[in-house]
Coordinates of C-alpha atoms in Angstrom, one line a residue:
X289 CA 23.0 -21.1 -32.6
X290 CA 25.2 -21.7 -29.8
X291 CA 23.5 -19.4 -26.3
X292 CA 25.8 -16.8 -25.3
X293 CA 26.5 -16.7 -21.8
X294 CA 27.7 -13.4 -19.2
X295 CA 28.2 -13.1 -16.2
X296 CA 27.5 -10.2 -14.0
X297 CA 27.7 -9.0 -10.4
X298 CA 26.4 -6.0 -7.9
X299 CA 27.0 -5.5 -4.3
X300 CA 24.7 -3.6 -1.9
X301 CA 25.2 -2.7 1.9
X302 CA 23.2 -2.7 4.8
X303 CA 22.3 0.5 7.1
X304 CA 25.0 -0.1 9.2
X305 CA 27.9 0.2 6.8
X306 CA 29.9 3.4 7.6
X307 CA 28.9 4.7 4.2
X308 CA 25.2 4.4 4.5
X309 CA 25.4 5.4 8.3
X310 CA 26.6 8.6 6.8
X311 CA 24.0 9.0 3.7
X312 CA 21.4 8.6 6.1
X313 CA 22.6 11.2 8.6
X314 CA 23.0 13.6 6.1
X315 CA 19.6 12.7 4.5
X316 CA 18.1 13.1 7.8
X317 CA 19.2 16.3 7.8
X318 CA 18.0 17.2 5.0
X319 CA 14.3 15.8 6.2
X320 CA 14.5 17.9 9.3
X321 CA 15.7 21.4 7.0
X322 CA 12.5 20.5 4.8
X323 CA 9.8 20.2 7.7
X324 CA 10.7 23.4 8.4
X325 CA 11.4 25.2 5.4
X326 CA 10.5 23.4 2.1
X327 CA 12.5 26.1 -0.1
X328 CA 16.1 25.7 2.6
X329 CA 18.9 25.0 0.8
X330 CA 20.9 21.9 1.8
X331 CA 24.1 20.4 0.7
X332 CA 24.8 18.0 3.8
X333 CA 27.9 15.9 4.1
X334 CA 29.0 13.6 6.8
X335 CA 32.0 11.4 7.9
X336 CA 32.8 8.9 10.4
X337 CA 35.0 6.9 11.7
X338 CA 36.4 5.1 15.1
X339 CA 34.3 7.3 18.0
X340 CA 34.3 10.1 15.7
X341 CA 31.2 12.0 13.3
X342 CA 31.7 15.5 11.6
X343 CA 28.7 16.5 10.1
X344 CA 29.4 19.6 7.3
X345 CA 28.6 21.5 4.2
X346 CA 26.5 24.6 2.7
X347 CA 23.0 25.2 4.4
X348 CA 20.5 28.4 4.0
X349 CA 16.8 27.9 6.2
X350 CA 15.2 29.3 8.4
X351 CA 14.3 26.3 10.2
X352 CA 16.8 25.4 12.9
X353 CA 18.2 21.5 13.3
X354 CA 19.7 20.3 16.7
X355 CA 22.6 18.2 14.9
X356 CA 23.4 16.5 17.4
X357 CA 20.0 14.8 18.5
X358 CA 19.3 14.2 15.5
X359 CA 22.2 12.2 14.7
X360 CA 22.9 9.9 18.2
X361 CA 18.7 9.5 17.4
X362 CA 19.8 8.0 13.8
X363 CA 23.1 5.8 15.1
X364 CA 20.6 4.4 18.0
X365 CA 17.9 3.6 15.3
X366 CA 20.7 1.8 12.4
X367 CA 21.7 -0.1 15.9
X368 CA 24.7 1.3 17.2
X369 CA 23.3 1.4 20.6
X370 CA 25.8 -0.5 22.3
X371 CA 29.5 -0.9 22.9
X372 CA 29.7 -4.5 21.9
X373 CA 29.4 -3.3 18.2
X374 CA 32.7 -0.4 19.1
X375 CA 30.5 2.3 18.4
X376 CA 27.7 4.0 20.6
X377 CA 25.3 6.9 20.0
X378 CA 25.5 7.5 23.8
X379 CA 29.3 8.2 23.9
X380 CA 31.0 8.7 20.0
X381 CA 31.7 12.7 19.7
X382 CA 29.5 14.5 17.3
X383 CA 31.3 17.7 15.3
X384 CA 29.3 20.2 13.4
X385 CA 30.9 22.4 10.9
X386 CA 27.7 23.4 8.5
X387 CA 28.0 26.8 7.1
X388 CA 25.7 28.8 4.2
X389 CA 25.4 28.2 1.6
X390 CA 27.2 30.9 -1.5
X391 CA 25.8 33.4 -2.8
X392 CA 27.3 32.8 -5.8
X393 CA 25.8 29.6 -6.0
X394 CA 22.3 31.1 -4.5
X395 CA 22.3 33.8 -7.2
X396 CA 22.1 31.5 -9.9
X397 CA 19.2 28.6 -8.1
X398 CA 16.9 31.6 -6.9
X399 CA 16.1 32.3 -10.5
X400 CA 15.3 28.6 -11.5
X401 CA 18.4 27.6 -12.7
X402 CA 20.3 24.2 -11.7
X403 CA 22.4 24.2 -9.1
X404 CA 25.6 22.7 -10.6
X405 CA 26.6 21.3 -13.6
X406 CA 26.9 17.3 -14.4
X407 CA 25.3 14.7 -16.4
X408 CA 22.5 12.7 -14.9
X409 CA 21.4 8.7 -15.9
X410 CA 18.5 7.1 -15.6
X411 CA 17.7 3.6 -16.5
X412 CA 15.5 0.9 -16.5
X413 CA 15.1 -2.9 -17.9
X414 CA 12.7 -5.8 -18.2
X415 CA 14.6 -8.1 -15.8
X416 CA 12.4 -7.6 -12.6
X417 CA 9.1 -6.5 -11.8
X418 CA 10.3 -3.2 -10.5
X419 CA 11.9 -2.7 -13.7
X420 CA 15.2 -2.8 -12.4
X421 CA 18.2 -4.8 -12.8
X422 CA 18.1 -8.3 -11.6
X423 CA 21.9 -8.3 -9.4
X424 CA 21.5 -5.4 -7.7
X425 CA 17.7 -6.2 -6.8
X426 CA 18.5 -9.0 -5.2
X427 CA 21.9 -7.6 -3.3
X428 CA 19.2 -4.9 -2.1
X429 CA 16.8 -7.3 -0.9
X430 CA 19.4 -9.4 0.7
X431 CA 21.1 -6.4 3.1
X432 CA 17.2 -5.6 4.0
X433 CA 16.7 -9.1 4.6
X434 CA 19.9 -8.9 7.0
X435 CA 18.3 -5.8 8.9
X436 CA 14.7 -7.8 9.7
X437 CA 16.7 -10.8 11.0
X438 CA 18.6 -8.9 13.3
X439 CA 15.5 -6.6 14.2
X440 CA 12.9 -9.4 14.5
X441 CA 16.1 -11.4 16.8
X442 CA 15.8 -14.3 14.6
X443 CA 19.3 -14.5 14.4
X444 CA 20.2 -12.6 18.0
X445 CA 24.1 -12.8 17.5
X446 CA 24.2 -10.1 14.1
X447 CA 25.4 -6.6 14.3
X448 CA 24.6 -3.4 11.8
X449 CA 27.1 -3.6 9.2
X450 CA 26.7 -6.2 6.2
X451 CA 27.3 -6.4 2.9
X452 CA 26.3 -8.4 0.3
X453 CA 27.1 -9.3 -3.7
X454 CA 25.3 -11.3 -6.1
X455 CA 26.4 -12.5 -9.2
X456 CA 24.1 -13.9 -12.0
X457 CA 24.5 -16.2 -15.1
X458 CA 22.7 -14.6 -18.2
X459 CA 21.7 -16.5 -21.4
X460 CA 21.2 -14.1 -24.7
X461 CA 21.4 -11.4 -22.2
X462 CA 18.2 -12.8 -20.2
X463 CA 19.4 -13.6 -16.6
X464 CA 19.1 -17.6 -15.9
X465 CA 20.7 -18.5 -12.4
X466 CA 22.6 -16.9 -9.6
X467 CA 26.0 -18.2 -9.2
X468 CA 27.3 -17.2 -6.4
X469 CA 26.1 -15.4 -3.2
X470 CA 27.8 -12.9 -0.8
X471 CA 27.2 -12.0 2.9
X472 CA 29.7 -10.4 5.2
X473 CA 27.3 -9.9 8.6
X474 CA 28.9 -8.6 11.4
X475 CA 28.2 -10.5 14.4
X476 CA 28.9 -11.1 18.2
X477 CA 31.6 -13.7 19.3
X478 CA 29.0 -15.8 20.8
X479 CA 29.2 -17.5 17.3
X480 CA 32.9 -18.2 17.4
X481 CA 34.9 -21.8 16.5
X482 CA 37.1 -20.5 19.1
X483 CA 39.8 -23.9 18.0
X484 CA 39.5 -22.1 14.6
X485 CA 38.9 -18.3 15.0
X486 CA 36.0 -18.4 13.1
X487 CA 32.4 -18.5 12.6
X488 CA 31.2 -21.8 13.5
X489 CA 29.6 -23.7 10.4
X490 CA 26.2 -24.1 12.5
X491 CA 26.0 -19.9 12.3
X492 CA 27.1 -20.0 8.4
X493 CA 24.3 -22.7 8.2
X494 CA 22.4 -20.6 9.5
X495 CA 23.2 -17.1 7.8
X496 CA 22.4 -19.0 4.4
X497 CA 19.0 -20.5 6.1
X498 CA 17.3 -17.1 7.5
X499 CA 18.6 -14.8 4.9
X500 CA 20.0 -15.9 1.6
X501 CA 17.2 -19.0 0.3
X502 CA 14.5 -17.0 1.0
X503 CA 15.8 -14.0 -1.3
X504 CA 17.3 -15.8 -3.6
X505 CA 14.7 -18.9 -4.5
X506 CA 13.7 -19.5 -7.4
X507 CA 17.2 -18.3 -9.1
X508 CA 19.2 -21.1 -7.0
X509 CA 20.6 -24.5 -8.1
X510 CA 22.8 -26.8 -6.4
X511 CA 25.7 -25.1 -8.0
X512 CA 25.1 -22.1 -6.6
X513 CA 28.0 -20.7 -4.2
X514 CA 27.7 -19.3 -1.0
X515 CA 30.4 -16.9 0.8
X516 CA 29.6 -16.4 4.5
X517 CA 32.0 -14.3 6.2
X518 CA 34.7 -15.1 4.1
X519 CA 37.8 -14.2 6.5
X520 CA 36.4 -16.3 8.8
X521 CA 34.5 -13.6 11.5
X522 CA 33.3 -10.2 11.2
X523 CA 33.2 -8.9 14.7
X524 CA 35.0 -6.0 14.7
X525 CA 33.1 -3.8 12.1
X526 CA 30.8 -0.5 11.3
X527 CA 33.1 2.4 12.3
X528 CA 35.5 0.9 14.5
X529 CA 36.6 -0.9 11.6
X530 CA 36.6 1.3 8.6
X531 CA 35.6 4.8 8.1
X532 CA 32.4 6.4 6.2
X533 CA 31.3 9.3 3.7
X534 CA 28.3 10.6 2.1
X535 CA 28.3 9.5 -1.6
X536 CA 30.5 7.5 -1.8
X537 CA 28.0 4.5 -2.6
X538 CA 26.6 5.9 -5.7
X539 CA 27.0 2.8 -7.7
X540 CA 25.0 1.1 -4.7
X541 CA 22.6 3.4 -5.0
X542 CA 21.7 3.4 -8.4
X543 CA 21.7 0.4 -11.0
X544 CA 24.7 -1.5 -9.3
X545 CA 26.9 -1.0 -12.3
X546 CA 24.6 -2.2 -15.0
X547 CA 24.2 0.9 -16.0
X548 CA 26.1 4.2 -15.1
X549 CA 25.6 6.3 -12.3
X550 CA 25.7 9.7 -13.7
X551 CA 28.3 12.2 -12.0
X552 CA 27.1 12.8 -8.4
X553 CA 25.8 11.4 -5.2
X554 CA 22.4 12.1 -4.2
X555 CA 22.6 12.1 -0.3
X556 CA 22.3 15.3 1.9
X557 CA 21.3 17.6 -1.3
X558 CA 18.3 19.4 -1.8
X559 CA 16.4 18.8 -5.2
X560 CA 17.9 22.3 -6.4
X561 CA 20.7 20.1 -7.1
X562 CA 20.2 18.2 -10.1
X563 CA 22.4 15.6 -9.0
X564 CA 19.4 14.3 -7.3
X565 CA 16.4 15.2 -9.0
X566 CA 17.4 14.9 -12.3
X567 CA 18.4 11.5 -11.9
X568 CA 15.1 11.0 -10.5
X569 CA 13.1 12.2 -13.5
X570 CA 16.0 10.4 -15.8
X571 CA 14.7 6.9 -13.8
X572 CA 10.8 8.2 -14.4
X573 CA 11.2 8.8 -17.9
X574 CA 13.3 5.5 -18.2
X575 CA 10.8 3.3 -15.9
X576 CA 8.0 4.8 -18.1
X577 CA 9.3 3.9 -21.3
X578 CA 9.7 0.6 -20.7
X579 CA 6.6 -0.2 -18.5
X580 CA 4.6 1.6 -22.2
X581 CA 6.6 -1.3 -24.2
X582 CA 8.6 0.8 -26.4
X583 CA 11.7 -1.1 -25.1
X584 CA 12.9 -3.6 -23.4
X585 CA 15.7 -1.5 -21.6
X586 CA 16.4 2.2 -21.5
X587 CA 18.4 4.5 -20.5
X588 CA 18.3 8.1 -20.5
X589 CA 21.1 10.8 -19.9
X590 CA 20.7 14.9 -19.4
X591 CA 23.1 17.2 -18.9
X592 CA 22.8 20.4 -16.9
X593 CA 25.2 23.9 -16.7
X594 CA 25.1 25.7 -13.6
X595 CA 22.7 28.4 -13.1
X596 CA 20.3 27.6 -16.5
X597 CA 17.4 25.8 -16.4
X598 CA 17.0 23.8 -19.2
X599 CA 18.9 21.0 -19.7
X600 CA 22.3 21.1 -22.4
X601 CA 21.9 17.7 -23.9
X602 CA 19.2 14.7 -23.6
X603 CA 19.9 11.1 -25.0
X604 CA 18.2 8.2 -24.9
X605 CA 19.8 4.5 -25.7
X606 CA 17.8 1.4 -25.9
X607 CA 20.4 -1.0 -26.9
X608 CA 18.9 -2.1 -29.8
X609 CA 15.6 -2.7 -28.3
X610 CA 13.9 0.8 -29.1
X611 CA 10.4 0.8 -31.4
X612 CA 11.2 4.6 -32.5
X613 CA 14.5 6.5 -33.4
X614 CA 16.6 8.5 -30.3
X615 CA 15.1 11.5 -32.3
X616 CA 11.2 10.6 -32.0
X617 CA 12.1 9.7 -27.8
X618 CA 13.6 12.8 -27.2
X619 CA 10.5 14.5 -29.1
X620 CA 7.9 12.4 -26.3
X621 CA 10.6 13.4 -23.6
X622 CA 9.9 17.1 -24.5
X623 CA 6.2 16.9 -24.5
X624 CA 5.9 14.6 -21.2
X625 CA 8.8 15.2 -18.9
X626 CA 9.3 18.6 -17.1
X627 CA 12.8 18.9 -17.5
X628 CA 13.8 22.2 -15.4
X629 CA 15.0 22.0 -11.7
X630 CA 11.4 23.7 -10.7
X631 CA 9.7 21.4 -13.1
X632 CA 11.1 18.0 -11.6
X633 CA 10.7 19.4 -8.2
X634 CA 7.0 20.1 -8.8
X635 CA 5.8 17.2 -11.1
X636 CA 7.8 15.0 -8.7
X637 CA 6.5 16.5 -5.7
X638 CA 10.8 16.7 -4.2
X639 CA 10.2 19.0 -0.9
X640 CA 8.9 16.4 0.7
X641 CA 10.6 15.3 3.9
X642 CA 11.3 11.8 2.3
X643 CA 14.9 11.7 1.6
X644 CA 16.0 9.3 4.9
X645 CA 14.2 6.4 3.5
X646 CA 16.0 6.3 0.3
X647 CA 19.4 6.6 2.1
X648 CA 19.6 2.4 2.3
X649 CA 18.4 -0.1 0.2
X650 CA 19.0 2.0 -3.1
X651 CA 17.1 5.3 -4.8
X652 CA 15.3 3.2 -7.5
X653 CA 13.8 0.0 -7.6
X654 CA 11.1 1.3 -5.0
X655 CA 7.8 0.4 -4.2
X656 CA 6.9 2.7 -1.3
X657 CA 4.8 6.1 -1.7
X658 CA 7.5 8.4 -1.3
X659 CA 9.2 7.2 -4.7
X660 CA 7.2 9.5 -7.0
X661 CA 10.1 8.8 -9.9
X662 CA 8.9 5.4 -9.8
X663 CA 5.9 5.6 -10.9
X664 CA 4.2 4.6 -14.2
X665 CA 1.1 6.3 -14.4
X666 CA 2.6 8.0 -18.1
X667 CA 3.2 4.7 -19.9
X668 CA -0.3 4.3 -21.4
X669 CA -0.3 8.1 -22.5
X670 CA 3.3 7.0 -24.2
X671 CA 2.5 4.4 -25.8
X672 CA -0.6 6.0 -27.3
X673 CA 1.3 9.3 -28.6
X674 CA 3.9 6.7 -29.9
X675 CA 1.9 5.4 -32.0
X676 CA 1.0 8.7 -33.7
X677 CA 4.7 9.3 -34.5

């Protein structure tokens, strides 16, 4: 039988990306309302763009943030800290329009209930070790790997901003070999073919040297393709060049199209929102399922109504690779999961200060100890109730 070949491709970006420099802002808000008052309520949203940042939305605490420290402390930290990159924490203007949060939505959330409606995905697969897809893994690791290059100044002429894109070959739907590689890294003219207007081929050398091999080995050939800077130099970037939003990444964030992202973004919102926790406990419930062996890949959607606690709907899809009906998961689901917005926040542990960290670099995939929802410690117990069924 003839091998049936796909092709598919993710994208990440890097913490200097006007869109990330906005998640994280708003997420660090969030952190700073939950030091103070685990139960605030936060729905934080920001937006940039050349010299300009308005931070905004609905939030109830009695803790009090100083906005604007907080934010010139994150620009400095991503890297804006100078004018050579067209945007400075020192001198960009900071605009604060947060308000409470309504009562009509409080009235509902006090009593346990979610705090909007939406549907909510989770997924995982056998392609990686974190369980994740393989493309949008490896665009993660390669915008981190961007970040310690320019940190560690073994490449002293990059900027913030990046992006980055991967695209892999499957066989039979197993991932064989990458076949082409992304980077846009913004960068300081010191680099410049100044006859050409572009990056000299010494720097692109050197990009694909320090940052893509070591990321990518092991799923390179000599075919593979590299794209370094493809218009030829990236100098003018971050929010001089574009501008940014909270949320407006989510595919980024979560499997990098491979699966989809559910209905909302996850940055700036408090874990009342099942936006963001539910999505959490869709990954953990996914993550668990395959790590007990009962599939190869899962996915998991719930479905949540303002105000009620419980969730409308629960489905569960395993593309063929299930070892039980969607009937007997959603039966292990019940008796495993918590599934309510107090639930998830508990067996979770979601009040925790922790929400900066996932703001770059993707909300699943995670190895550090503020990822709770990516833990496995309920696959043995799974697979041994499984068994019974």
């Amino acid at each position: 039988m003839a091998t049936r070949k796909h092709f598919f491709t993710s994208e990440s970006v890097g913490e200097g990306h006007p869109d990330k420099v906005c998640d994280q802002i708003s997420d660090g808000v969030l952190d700073e309302v939950l030091k103070q008052d685990p139960y605030g309520r936060v729905a934080c949203e920001t937006y940039v763009t050349m010299g300009l940042l308005i931070v905004g939305g609905e939030i109830t605490t009695s803790g009090y943030v100083d906005v604007q420290k907080l934010t010139r402390n994150i620009l400095r930290e991503i890297g804006y800290d100078h004018p050579i990159y067209g945007f400075d924490y020192r001198t960009c203007a900071i605009v604060n329009t947060i308000h409470n949060q309504s009562e009509d939505i409080a009235q509902g959330v006090d009593k346990g209930g979610a705090g909007d409606q939406g549907f909510m995905v989770g997924f995982a697969c056998r392609e990686t070790e974190e369980l994740m897809p393989l493309p949008i893994m490896l665009a993660h690791k390669l915008v981190r790997r961007v970040a310690q290059v320019r940190r560690e100044g073994i490449l002293k002429y990059l900027g913030p901003d990046c992006k980055s894109q991967v695209s892999v070959e499957y066989h039979d739907g197993h991932p064989k070999k990458i076949t082409s590689c992304v980077l846009a890294c913004q960068h300081t003219e010191e680099i410049l073919d100044l006859n050409q207007k572009m990056i000299s081929k010494k720097a692109r050398r050197e990009i694909i040297e320090a940052i893509a091999k070591p990321v990518l080995k092991g799923y390179v050939d000599k075919e593979t393709k590299y794209y370094i800077n493809e218009t030829g130099k990236f100098v003018i970037g971050g929010p001089q060049s574009d501008t940014g939003m909270t949320g407006r990444k989510i595919v980024v964030d979560t499997y990098g199209g491979t699966a989809s992202p559910g209905g909302g973004a996850f940055s700036g919102k408090d874990p009342t929102k099942v936006d963001r926790s539910a999505a959490y406990m869709a990954r953990y419930i996914a993550k668990n399922i395959v790590a007990a062996g009962l599939a190869e890949k899962c996915l998991v959607h719930l479905a949540y109504v303002i105000g009620r606690s419980d969730p409308l709907a629960i489905m569960v899809d395993t593309f063929g690779t299930g070892k039980l009906s969607e009937k007997a998961f959603i039966k292990l689901i019940r008796q495993n999961f918590e599934l309510t917005p107090k639930g998830m926040i508990k067996e979770l542990d979601l009040l925790r200060p922790i929400y900066r960290k996932t703001a770059c670099y993707g909300h699943f995939g995670r190895s550090e100890p503020e990822f709770s929802w990516e833990l496995t410690d309920k696959a043995a117990n799974l697979k041994k109730q499984a068994s019974r069924l």
